Coordinates of C-alpha atoms and ligand atoms in Angstrom, one line a residue:
M1 CA -17.0 -15.7 -26.8
S2 CA -14.2 -17.9 -28.0
D3 CA -10.7 -17.7 -26.7
E4 CA -9.5 -15.3 -29.4
G5 CA -12.7 -13.3 -29.7
Y6 CA -12.0 -10.1 -27.8
E7 CA -8.8 -9.0 -29.5
M8 CA -10.5 -8.1 -32.8
Q9 CA -13.0 -5.9 -31.0
Y10 CA -10.3 -3.8 -29.4
I11 CA -8.3 -3.6 -32.6
Q12 CA -11.4 -2.6 -34.6
E13 CA -12.0 0.1 -32.0
A14 CA -8.5 1.4 -32.5
F15 CA -9.1 1.6 -36.3
D16 CA -12.5 3.2 -35.9
T17 CA -11.1 5.9 -33.7
N18 CA -8.1 6.5 -35.9
W19 CA -5.7 5.5 -33.0
I20 CA -3.6 3.2 -35.1
A21 CA -0.3 4.9 -34.5
P22 CA 1.4 4.8 -31.1
L23 CA -0.6 5.4 -27.9
G24 CA -4.3 5.9 -27.4
K25 CA -7.1 4.3 -25.5
N26 CA -6.0 0.7 -25.7
V27 CA -2.6 1.5 -24.2
D28 CA -4.1 3.4 -21.3
E29 CA -6.7 0.8 -20.6
F30 CA -4.3 -2.2 -21.0
E31 CA -2.0 -0.5 -18.4
S32 CA -4.8 0.0 -15.9
E33 CA -6.4 -3.4 -16.5
L34 CA -3.1 -5.2 -16.0
A35 CA -2.2 -3.1 -12.9
D36 CA -5.7 -4.0 -11.5
K37 CA -5.2 -7.6 -12.3
V38 CA -1.9 -8.0 -10.5
G39 CA -2.6 -5.4 -7.7
S40 CA -0.1 -2.7 -8.6
K41 CA -0.6 1.1 -8.5
A42 CA 0.8 1.9 -12.0
A43 CA 2.0 0.3 -15.2
A44 CA 3.8 1.3 -18.4
A45 CA 3.1 -0.7 -21.5
L46 CA 6.4 -1.3 -23.5
S47 CA 7.6 -3.0 -26.6
S48 CA 8.9 -6.0 -24.8
G49 CA 9.7 -7.6 -21.5
T50 CA 13.4 -6.9 -22.2
A51 CA 12.7 -3.2 -22.6
A52 CA 10.8 -3.3 -19.3
I53 CA 13.8 -4.8 -17.5
H54 CA 16.0 -2.2 -19.1
M55 CA 13.7 0.6 -17.9
A56 CA 13.4 -0.9 -14.4
L57 CA 17.2 -0.9 -14.1
K58 CA 17.4 2.7 -15.3
A59 CA 14.6 3.8 -13.0
A60 CA 16.4 2.1 -10.1
G61 CA 19.4 4.3 -10.9
V62 CA 21.6 1.5 -12.3
G63 CA 24.4 3.0 -14.5
K64 CA 27.9 2.6 -15.6
G65 CA 30.1 0.3 -13.4
D66 CA 27.3 -0.6 -11.0
L67 CA 26.8 -4.2 -9.9
V68 CA 23.5 -6.0 -10.3
F69 CA 22.7 -9.4 -8.8
C70 CA 20.9 -11.6 -11.2
P71 CA 19.9 -15.3 -11.1
T72 CA 22.1 -17.5 -13.2
L73 CA 19.2 -19.8 -14.1
T74 CA 17.2 -17.7 -16.5
F75 CA 16.7 -16.6 -20.0
S76 CA 19.4 -14.2 -21.3
A77 CA 16.8 -11.4 -21.6
T78 CA 17.0 -11.0 -17.8
A79 CA 20.8 -10.3 -17.9
N80 CA 21.2 -8.4 -21.2
P81 CA 19.7 -5.1 -20.0
I82 CA 22.3 -5.0 -17.3
I83 CA 24.9 -4.7 -20.0
Y84 CA 22.8 -2.2 -21.9
Q85 CA 23.2 0.1 -18.9
N86 CA 27.0 -0.6 -18.8
A87 CA 26.6 -2.2 -15.5
I88 CA 28.1 -5.5 -14.2
P89 CA 26.1 -8.7 -13.5
V90 CA 26.9 -11.0 -10.6
F91 CA 25.2 -14.3 -11.1
I92 CA 23.5 -16.1 -8.2
D93 CA 22.7 -19.8 -7.9
S94 CA 19.2 -21.4 -7.5
D95 CA 17.9 -23.7 -4.8
Y96 CA 16.1 -27.0 -5.3
E97 CA 13.1 -25.9 -3.2
T98 CA 12.1 -23.2 -5.7
W99 CA 14.4 -23.6 -8.7
N100 CA 14.8 -19.8 -8.3
M101 CA 17.3 -17.5 -6.6
S102 CA 18.8 -19.1 -3.5
P103 CA 18.5 -16.8 -0.5
E104 CA 21.7 -18.4 0.9
A105 CA 23.7 -17.6 -2.2
L106 CA 22.2 -14.1 -2.3
E107 CA 23.4 -13.5 1.3
K108 CA 26.8 -14.8 0.3
A109 CA 26.9 -12.4 -2.6
F110 CA 26.1 -9.5 -0.3
E111 CA 29.1 -10.4 1.9
K112 CA 31.3 -9.9 -1.2
Y113 CA 29.6 -7.0 -3.1
S114 CA 27.4 -3.9 -2.7
P115 CA 25.1 -4.0 -5.7
K116 CA 22.9 -1.2 -7.0
A117 CA 20.0 -3.5 -7.6
V118 CA 18.9 -7.1 -7.3
I119 CA 16.8 -8.9 -10.0
V120 CA 14.8 -12.0 -9.0
V121 CA 13.1 -14.2 -11.6
H122 CA 10.0 -16.4 -11.2
L123 CA 10.9 -19.2 -13.6
Y124 CA 8.3 -21.3 -15.4
G125 CA 5.6 -19.7 -13.3
L126 CA 7.1 -20.9 -10.0
S127 CA 7.6 -18.2 -7.4
A128 CA 10.9 -17.4 -5.7
D129 CA 11.1 -17.5 -1.9
M130 CA 10.0 -13.8 -1.7
D131 CA 9.8 -13.3 2.1
R132 CA 13.5 -14.2 2.5
I133 CA 14.7 -12.4 -0.6
I134 CA 12.9 -9.2 0.4
Q135 CA 14.2 -9.4 3.9
I136 CA 17.8 -9.7 2.5
C137 CA 17.3 -6.8 0.1
N138 CA 15.7 -4.6 2.8
K139 CA 18.5 -5.3 5.2
H140 CA 20.9 -3.9 2.6
S141 CA 18.5 -1.2 1.3
V142 CA 18.9 -2.4 -2.3
P143 CA 16.0 -2.0 -4.8
L144 CA 14.5 -5.3 -6.0
I145 CA 13.3 -5.9 -9.6
E146 CA 11.1 -8.9 -10.3
D147 CA 11.4 -10.5 -13.7
A148 CA 7.9 -12.0 -13.8
A149 CA 8.0 -12.4 -17.6
E150 CA 7.1 -16.1 -17.1
S151 CA 4.8 -15.8 -14.1
L152 CA 1.8 -13.6 -15.0
G153 CA -1.1 -15.3 -13.0
T154 CA 1.3 -16.7 -10.3
Y155 CA 0.7 -15.9 -6.6
Y156 CA 3.1 -16.1 -3.7
K157 CA 1.1 -16.1 -0.4
E158 CA -2.0 -14.8 -2.3
K159 CA -0.1 -11.7 -3.6
H160 CA 0.7 -11.6 -7.3
T161 CA 4.4 -12.1 -8.4
G162 CA 5.8 -8.9 -9.8
T163 CA 4.3 -6.7 -7.1
F164 CA 6.7 -7.5 -4.3
G165 CA 9.7 -5.6 -5.5
D166 CA 10.2 -1.9 -6.4
Y167 CA 9.5 -2.9 -10.0
G168 CA 7.9 -5.9 -11.7
V169 CA 8.2 -7.0 -15.3
F170 CA 5.8 -8.9 -17.5
S171 CA 6.2 -10.2 -21.1
F172 CA 3.7 -10.8 -23.8
N173 CA 6.1 -12.4 -26.2
G174 CA 4.8 -15.2 -28.5
N175 CA 5.6 -18.0 -26.2
K176 CA 4.3 -16.6 -22.9
I177 CA 1.1 -17.5 -21.1
I178 CA -0.7 -14.6 -22.8
T179 CA 0.7 -12.9 -25.9
T180 CA 0.4 -9.8 -28.0
S181 CA 2.9 -11.3 -30.5
G182 CA 5.4 -9.1 -28.7
G183 CA 5.2 -6.6 -25.8
G184 CA 6.0 -6.0 -22.1
M185 CA 4.8 -4.2 -19.0
L186 CA 6.6 -2.5 -16.2
V187 CA 4.6 -2.2 -13.0
S188 CA 5.3 -0.4 -9.8
D189 CA 3.6 1.3 -6.9
N190 CA 5.8 4.4 -7.6
E191 CA 3.6 6.3 -10.0
E192 CA 6.1 9.0 -10.5
R193 CA 8.8 6.5 -11.6
I194 CA 6.3 4.9 -14.0
A195 CA 5.5 8.3 -15.5
K196 CA 9.3 8.8 -16.0
V197 CA 9.6 5.4 -17.7
R198 CA 6.8 6.4 -20.2
F199 CA 8.8 9.6 -20.9
W200 CA 12.1 7.8 -21.5
A201 CA 10.2 5.1 -23.6
T202 CA 8.8 7.8 -26.0
Q203 CA 12.2 9.3 -26.9
S204 CA 12.4 11.5 -23.8
R205 CA 10.5 14.2 -25.6
D206 CA 10.2 17.3 -23.5
P207 CA 6.7 18.9 -23.1
A208 CA 7.5 21.6 -25.7
R209 CA 5.9 22.2 -29.1
H210 CA 9.2 21.7 -30.9
Y211 CA 11.2 18.5 -30.7
Q212 CA 13.3 19.1 -27.6
H213 CA 15.2 16.5 -25.6
S214 CA 17.1 17.0 -22.3
E215 CA 17.7 13.3 -21.7
L216 CA 18.6 10.1 -23.6
G217 CA 15.5 8.6 -25.2
F218 CA 14.3 5.1 -26.1
N219 CA 11.6 3.9 -28.6
Y220 CA 10.1 1.4 -26.2
R221 CA 6.4 2.2 -26.1
M222 CA 3.7 -0.4 -26.9
S223 CA 1.5 0.5 -29.9
N224 CA -2.2 0.9 -29.5
I225 CA -2.9 -2.1 -31.8
V226 CA -0.7 -4.4 -29.8
A227 CA -2.3 -3.1 -26.6
G228 CA -5.7 -4.0 -28.0
I229 CA -4.6 -7.6 -28.4
G230 CA -3.3 -7.5 -24.8
R231 CA -6.7 -6.3 -23.5
G232 CA -8.3 -9.3 -25.2
Q233 CA -5.7 -11.7 -24.0
L234 CA -5.9 -10.5 -20.4
K235 CA -9.5 -11.7 -20.4
V236 CA -8.4 -15.3 -21.0
L237 CA -5.5 -15.4 -18.5
D238 CA -7.4 -17.2 -15.8
Q239 CA -8.7 -19.8 -18.3
R240 CA -5.2 -20.4 -19.5
V241 CA -3.8 -20.9 -16.0
K242 CA -6.6 -23.4 -15.4
K243 CA -5.7 -25.3 -18.5
K244 CA -1.9 -25.1 -17.8
K245 CA -2.6 -26.6 -14.3
Y246 CA -4.6 -29.3 -15.8
I247 CA -1.7 -30.2 -18.2
F248 CA 0.8 -30.2 -15.3
E249 CA -1.5 -32.5 -13.2
F250 CA -2.0 -34.8 -16.2
Y251 CA 1.7 -35.2 -16.7
K252 CA 2.4 -35.6 -13.0
R253 CA -0.3 -38.3 -12.6
E254 CA 1.0 -40.2 -15.6
L255 CA 4.7 -39.8 -15.3
G256 CA 5.4 -38.9 -11.7
G257 CA 5.8 -42.6 -10.7
L258 CA 8.6 -43.3 -13.3
D259 CA 12.0 -44.1 -11.9
G260 CA 14.1 -41.0 -11.5
V261 CA 11.4 -38.5 -12.4
E262 CA 10.8 -35.5 -10.2
F263 CA 8.4 -32.7 -11.2
M264 CA 9.1 -29.0 -10.5
P265 CA 8.5 -28.0 -6.9
I266 CA 5.1 -26.6 -6.0
N267 CA 5.4 -25.0 -2.6
E268 CA 2.4 -24.6 -0.3
W269 CA 2.8 -20.8 -0.4
N270 CA 2.9 -20.8 -4.2
E271 CA 0.0 -20.8 -6.6
P272 CA 1.8 -21.0 -9.9
N273 CA 0.5 -20.2 -13.4
Y274 CA 2.1 -23.6 -14.6
W275 CA 3.4 -21.8 -17.7
L276 CA 5.5 -24.8 -18.6
S277 CA 5.4 -28.3 -17.1
C278 CA 9.0 -29.2 -16.2
M279 CA 10.6 -32.2 -14.5
T280 CA 14.1 -33.5 -13.8
L281 CA 15.5 -37.0 -14.5
S282 CA 18.0 -38.8 -12.3
G283 CA 17.7 -42.4 -13.7
K284 CA 18.9 -43.9 -16.9
V285 CA 16.5 -42.0 -19.2
K286 CA 18.1 -38.5 -20.0
P287 CA 16.3 -35.3 -21.1
L288 CA 17.8 -35.7 -24.6
D289 CA 16.2 -39.1 -24.9
I290 CA 12.8 -37.6 -24.3
M291 CA 13.4 -34.6 -26.6
E292 CA 14.5 -36.9 -29.4
A293 CA 11.7 -39.4 -28.9
L294 CA 9.1 -36.5 -29.1
E295 CA 10.9 -34.8 -32.0
I296 CA 10.5 -38.0 -34.1
E297 CA 6.7 -37.6 -33.6
N298 CA 6.9 -33.9 -34.4
V299 CA 6.4 -32.8 -30.8
E300 CA 8.5 -29.9 -29.5
S301 CA 10.0 -30.0 -26.0
R302 CA 12.8 -28.0 -24.5
P303 CA 15.7 -28.2 -22.0
I304 CA 15.8 -26.0 -18.9
W305 CA 17.4 -22.6 -19.4
K306 CA 21.2 -22.8 -19.7
P307 CA 22.7 -20.9 -16.7
M308 CA 24.2 -17.5 -17.5
H309 CA 27.5 -18.2 -15.9
M310 CA 27.9 -21.1 -18.4
Q311 CA 27.2 -18.8 -21.4
P312 CA 30.2 -17.8 -23.6
F313 CA 29.1 -14.2 -23.4
F314 CA 28.6 -14.0 -19.6
E315 CA 31.1 -16.5 -18.2
K316 CA 33.6 -13.6 -17.5
Y317 CA 31.3 -12.3 -14.8
D318 CA 31.4 -13.5 -11.2
Y319 CA 29.2 -16.3 -10.0
I320 CA 28.1 -17.0 -6.4
G321 CA 26.8 -20.4 -5.4
G322 CA 27.2 -24.2 -6.0
D323 CA 26.0 -26.5 -8.8
V324 CA 22.2 -26.4 -8.3
A325 CA 21.5 -24.4 -11.5
E326 CA 24.0 -26.5 -13.5
K327 CA 22.3 -29.7 -12.2
L328 CA 18.8 -28.4 -13.0
F329 CA 20.0 -27.5 -16.5
E330 CA 21.6 -31.0 -17.1
S331 CA 18.7 -33.0 -15.7
G332 CA 15.7 -30.9 -16.6
I333 CA 13.2 -30.9 -19.4
C334 CA 10.1 -28.7 -20.2
L335 CA 7.3 -30.9 -21.6
P336 CA 5.0 -29.6 -24.3
S337 CA 2.6 -27.3 -22.5
D338 CA 0.5 -25.6 -25.2
T339 CA -3.1 -24.9 -23.9
K340 CA -4.5 -26.0 -27.3
M341 CA -3.6 -29.6 -26.5
N342 CA -6.5 -32.0 -25.6
D343 CA -6.5 -35.2 -23.6
E344 CA -5.7 -37.2 -26.8
D345 CA -2.6 -35.1 -27.5
L346 CA -1.5 -35.4 -23.9
G347 CA -2.1 -39.1 -23.8
R348 CA 0.0 -39.5 -27.0
I349 CA 2.9 -37.6 -25.4
V350 CA 2.7 -39.5 -22.2
E351 CA 2.8 -42.8 -24.1
I352 CA 5.9 -41.7 -26.1
V353 CA 7.7 -40.7 -22.8
K354 CA 6.6 -43.9 -20.9
G355 CA 8.0 -46.0 -23.8
L356 CA 11.5 -44.9 -22.9
W357 CA 11.2 -46.7 -19.5
R358 CA 10.1 -50.0 -21.1
Ligands
LIG401 C1 10.6 -14.0 -22.1 C2 11.4 -13.5 -21.0 C3 12.0 -12.3 -20.9 C4 11.9 -11.3 -22.1 O1 10.7 -10.9 -22.5 P1 10.5 -10.4 -24.0 O2 9.1 -9.8 -24.0 O3 10.7 -11.6 -24.9 O4 11.5 -9.3 -24.3 C5 12.7 -11.9 -19.8 N1 12.9 -12.8 -18.8 C6 12.4 -14.0 -18.9 C7 12.7 -14.9 -17.7 C8 11.7 -14.5 -20.0 O5 11.2 -15.7 -20.0

């Protein structure tokens, strides 16, 4: 069956069984299929990855005035839910070995603060240095939330990212490795907490015949139609990872030798999903030169995420570390990584990029 073939079957099933409105079989099945895929005990299907981070923070007991450690080099959706909970982010630098949270900077942050939770992110499908980060969190008995929104299909030492912490978050937004057009998943081995998240996410409706609420509620549940798309997409995840890896290796082979080019780090303990192929530039060609040259040919590329401590909204919060995240932001570029590209498309991109060195 084609890449897009399974989704319609599950959506049709939802229509046939009159389960169009929220919840139903696809939601239950998508939860258990994703939990099986990553090796987690339980999962809650939610309306977005952002909602899943919000629910993870709430489940971890983060509330008003609490501190949460968060990587500075990430998408703002990692940090926004900290503010939703009226908590206070402290941003942590990255390291060059992983591009993710620096264990050294994390240790330094613990010398200064006692946070209620730590969020770690696996950027671009690269895994953070989990052994060291878990060791630090355990030493301080602080719950760990993994933002694995970009790393579905990524393994650290043969275990799936998102399953190391107390909570793991996945996203199925339009730009992610698999997509439901919009959606997210919270996973955990704590089934009781996941049940609680499902309750909060459906308006905290008490089990009574009338509409009764003893807690603040949220409308964060995934619909049965969206979950049908997710079930179909999950079937093509491995295929997508293979193609993403092919794209990365193509670029690395063709561009890796250019002066000043360094590709994102692939550590021996990490089997990434290669969501985006990224590299840094230290020579005379700058990321903007590549972005502009590609744009002329109608090809989209992107800069690395702009660190949170450099964002107008977040710069008032404390930041622990040096200039690694800043340097990655200034020198980094994400090359076009769409799995629909063929060798001809890739060859064309490579020629445009190489042209800047001539
Ligand atoms: C996409 C993304 C999110 C948010 O997921 P949504 O489903 O878009 O809400 C969170 N964190 C990171 C790192 C992401 O890339």
